[in-house]
mmCIF file of C-alpha atoms and ligand atoms in Angstrom:
data_model
loop_
_atom_site.group_PDB
_atom_site.id
_atom_site.type_symbol
_atom_site.label_atom_id
_atom_site.label_comp_id
_atom_site.label_asym_id
_atom_site.label_seq_id
_atom_site.Cartn_x
_atom_site.Cartn_y
_atom_site.Cartn_z
ATOM 1 C CA MET A 160 0.451 0.212 0.423
ATOM 2 C CA THR A 161 1.603 3.050 -1.292
ATOM 3 C CA SER A 162 2.078 5.983 2.028
ATOM 4 C CA LEU A 163 1.451 9.597 2.542
ATOM 5 C CA ARG A 164 4.093 7.913 5.396
ATOM 6 C CA ASN A 165 6.793 6.765 3.030
ATOM 7 C CA VAL A 166 7.575 9.342 0.137
ATOM 8 C CA SER A 167 10.977 8.735 -2.596
ATOM 9 C CA LEU A 168 12.871 12.020 -4.176
ATOM 10 C CA ILE A 169 13.632 11.331 -8.293
ATOM 11 C CA GLY A 170 15.722 14.211 -9.236
ATOM 12 C CA ALA A 171 15.163 14.329 -13.110
ATOM 13 C CA PRO A 172 18.154 17.562 -13.888
ATOM 14 C CA THR A 173 17.091 17.774 -17.585
ATOM 15 C CA ASP A 174 15.190 20.496 -20.027
ATOM 16 C CA VAL A 175 15.035 17.984 -22.571
ATOM 17 C CA GLY A 176 11.767 19.190 -23.961
ATOM 18 C CA ALA A 177 11.876 23.225 -22.590
ATOM 19 C CA GLY A 178 12.631 26.075 -24.922
ATOM 20 C CA ALA A 179 14.113 28.081 -22.076
ATOM 21 C CA ARG A 180 17.298 26.207 -20.218
ATOM 22 C CA GLY A 181 17.161 25.652 -17.324
ATOM 23 C CA ALA A 182 15.084 23.401 -15.648
ATOM 24 C CA GLY A 183 18.219 21.158 -15.261
ATOM 25 C CA MET A 184 18.604 22.938 -12.638
ATOM 26 C CA GLY A 185 14.876 22.363 -10.357
ATOM 27 C CA PRO A 186 16.055 19.402 -8.689
ATOM 28 C CA GLU A 187 18.710 20.545 -6.887
ATOM 29 C CA ALA A 188 17.264 24.111 -5.992
ATOM 30 C CA ILE A 189 13.892 22.706 -4.404
ATOM 31 C CA ARG A 190 15.969 20.766 -2.669
ATOM 32 C CA VAL A 191 17.883 24.023 -1.171
ATOM 33 C CA ALA A 192 14.840 25.069 -0.145
ATOM 34 C CA GLY A 193 13.923 22.190 2.267
ATOM 35 C CA LEU A 194 12.158 20.250 0.516
ATOM 36 C CA ARG A 195 13.245 16.906 2.459
ATOM 37 C CA GLU A 196 13.064 18.583 5.377
ATOM 38 C CA ALA A 197 9.898 20.508 5.628
ATOM 39 C CA LEU A 198 8.381 16.490 4.080
ATOM 40 C CA ARG A 199 9.959 15.065 7.786
ATOM 41 C CA GLY A 200 8.399 17.593 9.611
ATOM 42 C CA ARG A 201 5.221 16.458 8.545
ATOM 43 C CA GLY A 202 6.022 13.281 9.429
ATOM 44 C CA VAL A 203 6.936 11.989 6.667
ATOM 45 C CA ASP A 204 9.406 9.036 6.239
ATOM 46 C CA VAL A 205 11.620 10.735 3.193
ATOM 47 C CA LEU A 206 14.178 9.245 0.992
ATOM 48 C CA ASP A 207 15.715 10.902 -1.423
ATOM 49 C CA ARG A 208 16.820 8.356 -4.174
ATOM 50 C CA GLY A 209 19.309 11.573 -5.883
ATOM 51 C CA ASN A 210 19.404 12.144 -9.369
ATOM 52 C CA LEU A 211 18.346 10.180 -12.924
ATOM 53 C CA ALA A 212 21.029 10.073 -15.429
ATOM 54 C CA GLY A 213 20.332 11.291 -19.145
ATOM 55 C CA PRO A 214 21.906 12.309 -22.361
ATOM 56 C CA SER A 215 22.980 16.156 -22.076
ATOM 57 C CA ASN A 216 20.874 18.724 -24.177
ATOM 58 C CA PRO A 217 22.236 19.110 -27.854
ATOM 59 C CA TRP A 218 19.585 22.816 -28.202
ATOM 60 C CA LEU A 219 18.730 21.807 -31.580
ATOM 61 C CA PRO A 220 16.327 22.605 -34.045
ATOM 62 C CA PRO A 221 13.206 20.489 -34.254
ATOM 63 C CA VAL A 222 13.054 17.461 -36.579
ATOM 64 C CA ASP A 223 9.575 16.523 -38.537
ATOM 65 C CA GLY A 224 7.854 18.368 -35.618
ATOM 66 C CA TYR A 225 10.153 17.420 -32.474
ATOM 67 C CA ARG A 226 13.323 18.740 -30.835
ATOM 68 C CA HIS A 227 15.536 16.157 -29.490
ATOM 69 C CA LEU A 228 13.434 13.353 -29.504
ATOM 70 C CA ASP A 229 15.921 10.882 -28.913
ATOM 71 C CA GLU A 230 16.339 12.024 -25.750
ATOM 72 C CA VAL A 231 13.031 12.835 -24.431
ATOM 73 C CA VAL A 232 12.438 8.845 -24.448
ATOM 74 C CA ALA A 233 16.440 7.849 -22.872
ATOM 75 C CA TRP A 234 15.231 10.668 -19.941
ATOM 76 C CA ASN A 235 11.411 9.359 -20.238
ATOM 77 C CA ARG A 236 12.773 5.786 -19.996
ATOM 78 C CA ALA A 237 15.024 6.662 -16.887
ATOM 79 C CA VAL A 238 11.382 8.543 -15.170
ATOM 80 C CA HIS A 239 8.948 5.912 -15.970
ATOM 81 C CA ASP A 240 11.884 2.907 -14.353
ATOM 82 C CA ALA A 241 12.433 4.725 -11.314
ATOM 83 C CA VAL A 242 8.351 5.703 -10.557
ATOM 84 C CA TYR A 243 7.616 2.414 -10.407
ATOM 85 C CA SER A 244 9.935 0.726 -8.618
ATOM 86 C CA GLU A 245 9.133 2.989 -5.779
ATOM 87 C CA LEU A 246 5.335 2.631 -6.548
ATOM 88 C CA LYS A 247 6.328 -1.261 -6.723
ATOM 89 C CA THR A 248 8.588 -1.232 -2.751
ATOM 90 C CA GLY A 249 4.938 0.585 -1.778
ATOM 91 C CA ARG A 250 6.503 3.855 -1.502
ATOM 92 C CA MET A 251 4.695 7.495 -2.573
ATOM 93 C CA PRO A 252 7.837 9.056 -5.887
ATOM 94 C CA ILE A 253 7.884 12.547 -6.109
ATOM 95 C CA LEU A 254 9.109 13.519 -9.285
ATOM 96 C CA LEU A 255 11.569 16.425 -8.407
ATOM 97 C CA GLY A 256 12.213 17.646 -12.887
ATOM 98 C CA GLY A 257 12.982 18.778 -14.865
ATOM 99 C CA ASP A 258 11.375 19.622 -17.929
ATOM 100 C CA HIS A 259 7.473 18.589 -18.042
ATOM 101 C CA CYS A 260 8.007 16.414 -20.876
ATOM 102 C CA LEU A 261 8.852 13.747 -18.002
ATOM 103 C CA GLY A 262 5.281 13.874 -17.151
ATOM 104 C CA LEU A 263 4.374 10.833 -20.086
ATOM 105 C CA GLY A 264 7.513 8.479 -18.645
ATOM 106 C CA SER A 265 6.034 9.512 -15.156
ATOM 107 C CA ILE A 266 2.468 8.777 -15.360
ATOM 108 C CA ALA A 267 2.856 6.252 -16.910
ATOM 109 C CA ALA A 268 4.765 4.530 -14.620
ATOM 110 C CA VAL A 269 1.533 5.189 -12.264
ATOM 111 C CA ALA A 270 -0.811 3.856 -15.198
ATOM 112 C CA HIS A 271 1.607 0.830 -15.423
ATOM 113 C CA HIS A 272 1.677 0.736 -11.595
ATOM 114 C CA CYS A 273 -1.915 0.601 -11.392
ATOM 115 C CA ARG A 274 -2.851 -1.883 -13.497
ATOM 116 C CA ASP A 275 -0.881 -4.075 -12.187
ATOM 117 C CA VAL A 276 -2.575 -3.998 -8.995
ATOM 118 C CA GLY A 277 -6.191 -3.435 -10.360
ATOM 119 C CA LYS A 278 -6.814 0.774 -9.135
ATOM 120 C CA LYS A 279 -8.437 3.143 -10.463
ATOM 121 C CA LEU A 280 -5.934 6.282 -12.218
ATOM 122 C CA ARG A 281 -7.047 10.128 -11.468
ATOM 123 C CA VAL A 282 -4.829 12.800 -12.718
ATOM 124 C CA LEU A 283 -4.701 15.902 -11.922
ATOM 125 C CA TRP A 284 -2.689 18.105 -14.678
ATOM 126 C CA LEU A 285 -2.082 21.861 -12.299
ATOM 127 C CA ASP A 286 -0.423 23.818 -15.106
ATOM 128 C CA ALA A 287 -0.909 27.024 -17.212
ATOM 129 C CA HIS A 288 -0.546 24.468 -20.484
ATOM 130 C CA ALA A 289 -2.908 22.031 -21.549
ATOM 131 C CA ASP A 290 -0.028 20.379 -22.616
ATOM 132 C CA PHE A 291 -1.925 18.519 -25.509
ATOM 133 C CA ASN A 292 0.442 19.269 -28.755
ATOM 134 C CA THR A 293 1.262 16.640 -31.890
ATOM 135 C CA SER A 294 3.998 16.898 -34.494
ATOM 136 C CA ALA A 295 1.454 17.704 -36.721
ATOM 137 C CA LEU A 296 0.450 21.220 -34.139
ATOM 138 C CA THR A 297 3.257 22.250 -32.346
ATOM 139 C CA PRO A 298 4.098 25.509 -32.836
ATOM 140 C CA SER A 299 7.574 24.856 -31.158
ATOM 141 C CA GLY A 300 8.827 21.309 -31.459
ATOM 142 C CA ASN A 301 9.481 21.904 -27.361
ATOM 143 C CA ILE A 302 7.919 17.385 -26.217
ATOM 144 C CA HIS A 303 6.846 19.181 -23.499
ATOM 145 C CA GLY A 304 3.998 20.839 -24.580
ATOM 146 C CA MET A 305 3.843 17.067 -25.561
ATOM 147 C CA PRO A 306 3.204 15.035 -23.067
ATOM 148 C CA VAL A 307 -0.442 14.707 -22.204
ATOM 149 C CA ALA A 308 -1.473 13.685 -25.420
ATOM 150 C CA CYS A 309 1.291 11.310 -25.327
ATOM 151 C CA LEU A 310 0.109 9.632 -23.065
ATOM 152 C CA CYS A 311 -3.622 9.629 -24.684
ATOM 153 C CA GLY A 312 -1.869 8.071 -26.943
ATOM 154 C CA PHE A 313 -1.027 10.571 -29.791
ATOM 155 C CA GLY A 314 2.925 11.208 -30.281
ATOM 156 C CA PRO A 315 5.907 9.052 -31.883
ATOM 157 C CA GLN A 316 6.028 4.893 -31.242
ATOM 158 C CA GLU A 317 9.109 5.054 -28.354
ATOM 159 C CA LEU A 318 7.906 7.476 -26.361
ATOM 160 C CA ILE A 319 3.958 6.049 -26.227
ATOM 161 C CA GLU A 320 4.955 3.037 -25.708
ATOM 162 C CA ILE A 321 6.509 3.915 -22.444
ATOM 163 C CA GLY A 322 4.729 2.188 -20.062
ATOM 164 C CA GLY A 323 4.193 -0.719 -22.115
ATOM 165 C CA HIS A 324 0.360 -0.427 -22.987
ATOM 166 C CA VAL A 325 -0.833 2.368 -25.878
ATOM 167 C CA PRO A 326 -2.864 4.605 -24.386
ATOM 168 C CA ALA A 327 -1.447 4.892 -21.284
ATOM 169 C CA ILE A 328 -4.170 6.443 -19.840
ATOM 170 C CA GLN A 329 -7.644 7.485 -20.870
ATOM 171 C CA ALA A 330 -8.207 11.104 -21.808
ATOM 172 C CA LYS A 331 -11.720 10.779 -18.760
ATOM 173 C CA TRP A 332 -9.177 10.086 -16.143
ATOM 174 C CA VAL A 333 -7.333 13.279 -16.520
ATOM 175 C CA ARG A 334 -8.940 16.900 -14.519
ATOM 176 C CA GLN A 335 -6.816 20.161 -15.764
ATOM 177 C CA ILE A 336 -6.472 22.850 -13.421
ATOM 178 C CA GLY A 337 -5.835 26.727 -15.315
ATOM 179 C CA ILE A 338 -5.225 26.756 -18.043
ATOM 180 C CA ARG A 339 -4.300 29.853 -19.719
ATOM 181 C CA SER A 340 -2.403 29.338 -22.641
ATOM 182 C CA VAL A 341 -3.330 26.455 -25.489
ATOM 183 C CA ASP A 342 -2.442 26.729 -29.592
ATOM 184 C CA GLU A 343 -4.943 27.033 -31.339
ATOM 185 C CA GLY A 344 -4.448 23.684 -33.057
ATOM 186 C CA GLU A 345 -3.382 22.519 -29.652
ATOM 187 C CA ARG A 346 -7.197 23.514 -28.199
ATOM 188 C CA ARG A 347 -9.212 22.176 -31.103
ATOM 189 C CA PHE A 348 -7.608 18.668 -30.420
ATOM 190 C CA VAL A 349 -8.800 18.996 -26.450
ATOM 191 C CA HIS A 350 -11.526 19.415 -27.192
ATOM 192 C CA GLU A 351 -11.504 16.443 -29.805
ATOM 193 C CA GLN A 352 -10.849 14.231 -27.141
ATOM 194 C CA ASP A 353 -12.898 15.318 -24.834
ATOM 195 C CA LEU A 354 -9.986 16.229 -21.706
ATOM 196 C CA GLU A 355 -11.700 17.833 -19.478
ATOM 197 C CA VAL A 356 -10.443 21.365 -18.821
ATOM 198 C CA PHE A 357 -11.058 23.742 -15.809
ATOM 199 C CA ASP A 358 -9.252 26.829 -17.144
ATOM 200 C CA MET A 359 -8.732 29.843 -15.356
ATOM 201 C CA ARG A 360 -12.129 31.724 -16.834
ATOM 202 C CA PHE A 361 -13.672 28.840 -14.457
ATOM 203 C CA ILE A 362 -11.707 29.742 -11.290
ATOM 204 C CA ASP A 363 -13.150 32.936 -12.284
ATOM 205 C CA GLU A 364 -16.084 32.471 -11.803
ATOM 206 C CA MET A 365 -16.661 29.417 -9.766
ATOM 207 C CA GLY A 366 -13.814 30.145 -7.296
ATOM 208 C CA MET A 367 -11.021 27.507 -7.018
ATOM 209 C CA ARG A 368 -13.537 25.727 -3.986
ATOM 210 C CA HIS A 369 -16.140 25.070 -6.186
ATOM 211 C CA THR A 370 -13.501 23.498 -9.386
ATOM 212 C CA MET A 371 -11.470 21.364 -6.989
ATOM 213 C CA GLU A 372 -15.078 19.758 -5.704
ATOM 214 C CA LEU A 373 -15.566 19.120 -9.727
ATOM 215 C CA ALA A 374 -11.375 17.768 -10.244
ATOM 216 C CA LEU A 375 -11.742 15.369 -7.379
ATOM 217 C CA ALA A 376 -15.479 14.347 -7.285
ATOM 218 C CA THR A 377 -16.040 10.126 -7.486
ATOM 219 C CA LEU A 378 -12.645 9.602 -5.944
ATOM 220 C CA ASP A 379 -13.311 6.230 -4.302
ATOM 221 C CA ASP A 380 -10.950 4.029 -1.678
ATOM 222 C CA ASN A 381 -9.770 2.016 -5.084
ATOM 223 C CA THR A 382 -8.129 5.002 -6.904
ATOM 224 C CA HIS A 383 -4.058 6.390 -7.647
ATOM 225 C CA LEU A 384 -4.148 10.098 -8.011
ATOM 226 C CA HIS A 385 -2.082 11.397 -9.184
ATOM 227 C CA VAL A 386 -0.527 14.833 -9.423
ATOM 228 C CA SER A 387 1.102 16.592 -12.003
ATOM 229 C CA PHE A 388 2.130 20.052 -11.323
ATOM 230 C CA ASP A 389 3.900 22.326 -13.654
ATOM 231 C CA VAL A 390 4.804 25.206 -11.328
ATOM 232 C CA ASP A 391 3.580 27.373 -14.010
ATOM 233 C CA PHE A 392 0.043 26.408 -13.248
ATOM 234 C CA LEU A 393 1.573 29.778 -10.287
ATOM 235 C CA ASP A 394 0.115 33.593 -11.297
ATOM 236 C CA PRO A 395 4.137 34.625 -12.457
ATOM 237 C CA VAL A 396 3.787 37.139 -9.748
ATOM 238 C CA MET A 397 4.835 35.102 -6.422
ATOM 239 C CA ALA A 398 6.639 31.674 -9.241
ATOM 240 C CA PRO A 399 9.129 33.684 -11.375
ATOM 241 C CA GLY A 400 11.009 30.913 -11.807
ATOM 242 C CA VAL A 401 9.517 28.930 -15.143
ATOM 243 C CA GLY A 402 10.598 28.899 -18.878
ATOM 244 C CA THR A 403 7.157 29.212 -20.566
ATOM 245 C CA THR A 404 5.603 32.368 -17.572
ATOM 246 C CA VAL A 405 2.075 33.476 -18.342
ATOM 247 C CA PRO A 406 -0.590 35.516 -15.792
ATOM 248 C CA GLY A 407 -3.438 35.479 -14.292
ATOM 249 C CA GLY A 408 -2.791 32.379 -12.708
ATOM 250 C CA PRO A 409 -4.242 31.243 -9.455
ATOM 251 C CA THR A 410 -2.896 34.051 -5.363
ATOM 252 C CA TYR A 411 -1.222 31.953 -2.922
ATOM 253 C CA ARG A 412 -4.006 31.487 -0.945
ATOM 254 C CA GLU A 413 -6.358 30.134 -5.005
ATOM 255 C CA ALA A 414 -3.244 27.265 -5.051
ATOM 256 C CA HIS A 415 -3.009 26.434 -0.987
ATOM 257 C CA LEU A 416 -6.901 25.336 -1.580
ATOM 258 C CA CYS A 417 -6.655 23.095 -3.926
ATOM 259 C CA MET A 418 -3.050 21.347 -2.468
ATOM 260 C CA GLU A 419 -5.502 21.539 0.927
ATOM 261 C CA MET A 420 -8.420 19.866 -1.241
ATOM 262 C CA ILE A 421 -6.493 17.440 -2.435
ATOM 263 C CA HIS A 422 -4.412 16.675 0.103
ATOM 264 C CA ASP A 423 -8.290 16.362 1.952
ATOM 265 C CA THR A 424 -9.368 13.536 -0.452
ATOM 266 C CA GLY A 425 -6.243 10.757 1.188
ATOM 267 C CA ARG A 426 -5.713 10.143 -2.137
ATOM 268 C CA LEU A 427 -2.448 11.291 -3.095
ATOM 269 C CA ALA A 428 -0.610 8.271 -4.315
ATOM 270 C CA SER A 429 2.389 10.533 -6.570
ATOM 271 C CA LEU A 430 3.720 13.669 -7.268
ATOM 272 C CA ASP A 431 5.685 15.760 -10.369
ATOM 273 C CA VAL A 432 7.711 18.876 -9.844
ATOM 274 C CA MET A 433 8.093 20.379 -12.716
ATOM 275 C CA GLU A 434 9.328 22.799 -14.605
ATOM 276 C CA LEU A 435 11.692 24.815 -11.884
ATOM 277 C CA ASN A 436 14.367 27.156 -13.500
ATOM 278 C CA PRO A 437 16.296 28.527 -11.156
ATOM 279 C CA ALA A 438 18.173 30.055 -13.657
ATOM 280 C CA LEU A 439 15.180 32.349 -14.232
ATOM 281 C CA ASP A 440 14.279 32.769 -10.285
ATOM 282 C CA GLU A 441 14.607 35.736 -7.744
ATOM 283 C CA ARG A 442 16.770 34.159 -5.040
ATOM 284 C CA ASN A 443 14.556 30.760 -5.138
ATOM 285 C CA LYS A 444 11.417 32.523 -4.099
ATOM 286 C CA THR A 445 10.071 29.999 -7.448
ATOM 287 C CA ALA A 446 11.479 26.836 -5.434
ATOM 288 C CA LEU A 447 10.185 28.461 -1.876
ATOM 289 C CA VAL A 448 6.449 28.357 -2.942
ATOM 290 C CA ALA A 449 6.151 25.059 -4.025
ATOM 291 C CA VAL A 450 7.689 23.624 -1.214
ATOM 292 C CA ASP A 451 5.447 25.488 1.345
ATOM 293 C CA LEU A 452 2.542 24.172 -1.338
ATOM 294 C CA ILE A 453 3.284 20.527 -1.254
ATOM 295 C CA GLU A 454 4.019 21.359 2.593
ATOM 296 C CA SER A 455 -0.474 22.219 2.261
ATOM 297 C CA LEU A 456 -0.979 19.106 0.113
ATOM 298 C CA PHE A 457 0.787 17.202 2.879
ATOM 299 C CA GLY A 458 -1.758 18.272 5.283
ATOM 300 C CA LYS A 459 -0.211 21.438 7.223
ATOM 301 C CA SER A 460 -3.429 23.400 7.686
ATOM 302 C CA THR A 461 -3.036 27.335 8.884
ATOM 303 C CA LEU A 462 -6.988 27.153 9.818
ATOM 304 C CA MET A 463 -8.641 26.949 13.271
ATOM 305 C CA ARG A 464 -11.754 25.141 12.714
ATOM 306 C CA LYS A 465 -11.271 21.283 14.085
HETATM 307 N N1 LIG B 275 5.191 22.027 -19.686
HETATM 308 C C1 LIG B 275 5.515 23.006 -19.918
HETATM 309 N N2 LIG B 275 5.641 24.571 -19.695
HETATM 310 N N3 LIG B 275 4.487 24.461 -21.407
HETATM 311 C C2 LIG B 275 4.364 24.968 -22.502
HETATM 312 C C3 LIG B 275 3.764 24.479 -23.942
HETATM 313 C C4 LIG B 275 3.946 25.970 -24.806
HETATM 314 C C5 LIG B 275 3.215 25.595 -25.669
HETATM 315 N N4 LIG B 275 2.773 25.529 -25.843
HETATM 316 C C6 LIG B 275 4.035 24.521 -27.117
HETATM 317 O O1 LIG B 275 3.809 23.642 -27.485
HETATM 318 O O2 LIG B 275 5.385 24.767 -26.864
HETATM 319 MN MN1 MN B 276 3.475 21.664 -18.114
#
C-alpha cells in the first residue's frame, strides 16, 4: 500500500523538452529550498534517491516536429523505471523535474502500476498549459508541450509505448486545472478528445473551491490520485522561476486551497513537481513557494476550525 508517510524523491535534472534552458537545475533548487526537511516536519519518512542520469541537451531545432526526441525518450525511460520501482516497493514517488515532458514517463509508470494492482487512476494536471500538442500541431517542437497527448496515445511510438500499454491512460481520467495558454490546433484537439479542462476563466467565475470539488468528485477507495504540478500553474508574480510564464494564474491562497483540498481526499499517491527553472528565478523564491505548497499537499493547514 502506497503511503503518504513513505516518500521517495527522484531528481530528473534535464531541460531536453523545454524551450528555455535551466529546468535541469530544478531538482537541486527544490532540495535547497528544504523539501526533505519540510516533509519530515510533517512526519513523512523521506528517502532522497538522488538524481537520474541521461543525455545532455543538444539544443537543436526540431526534426519532423520534435526537438530532441531521442534524448526525451531516454530521459522518460529512466523516469518510468524509477517511478515504477518506487511504487512497487510501496513508496510514494515525488518526481523533481526537469521539464514537463517527463510527466509522460512518470504517469506512464503510475498507470503501469495501477494496471498491476487493479487500481483506478485519476490525474490532476495543474498547469498554465494543456500540454496536448502533437508534432503536427506544435508551434515549437518542444516536447514539454506534448506529454498529455502522448499519454493518451498520440505521439511517436517510442514515447507512447514507454509504460508498456498504448494508450497509457484515457483522456477521461485527467482533470486539467489553471489552464490559460493553449495553441490554436491544440485547443481543437483538446475538445476533440474531450479532455476535462478547468481553465482560469472557470476558476475566476466558479472559484477554486467549486473547481476542486468537481475535479476531485467520484474518487473512491480504489483510486490512485496522481498530481502533476507544473510550477507555471502559479501566477508568475509569486512564481517567476519557470520557462514559460503566463500571467493570470491562481493566487497564493487559491493555490493553497487547491493543495489542501487534494490532501483532504486522502488519495494522493504520486506527485510530479515540474518546470522549476532556477536560472529565471529570484533568490529561489519560486522553489520556496513550491515547497510551501507541497507542505499543504501533505496536510499542513492554517485552519483554526477543528
Ligand atoms: N510544460 C510546459 N511549460 N509547456 C509549455 C508549452 C508551450 C506551447 N504550448 C508549446 O507547445 O510549445
Ligand atoms: Mn506543463
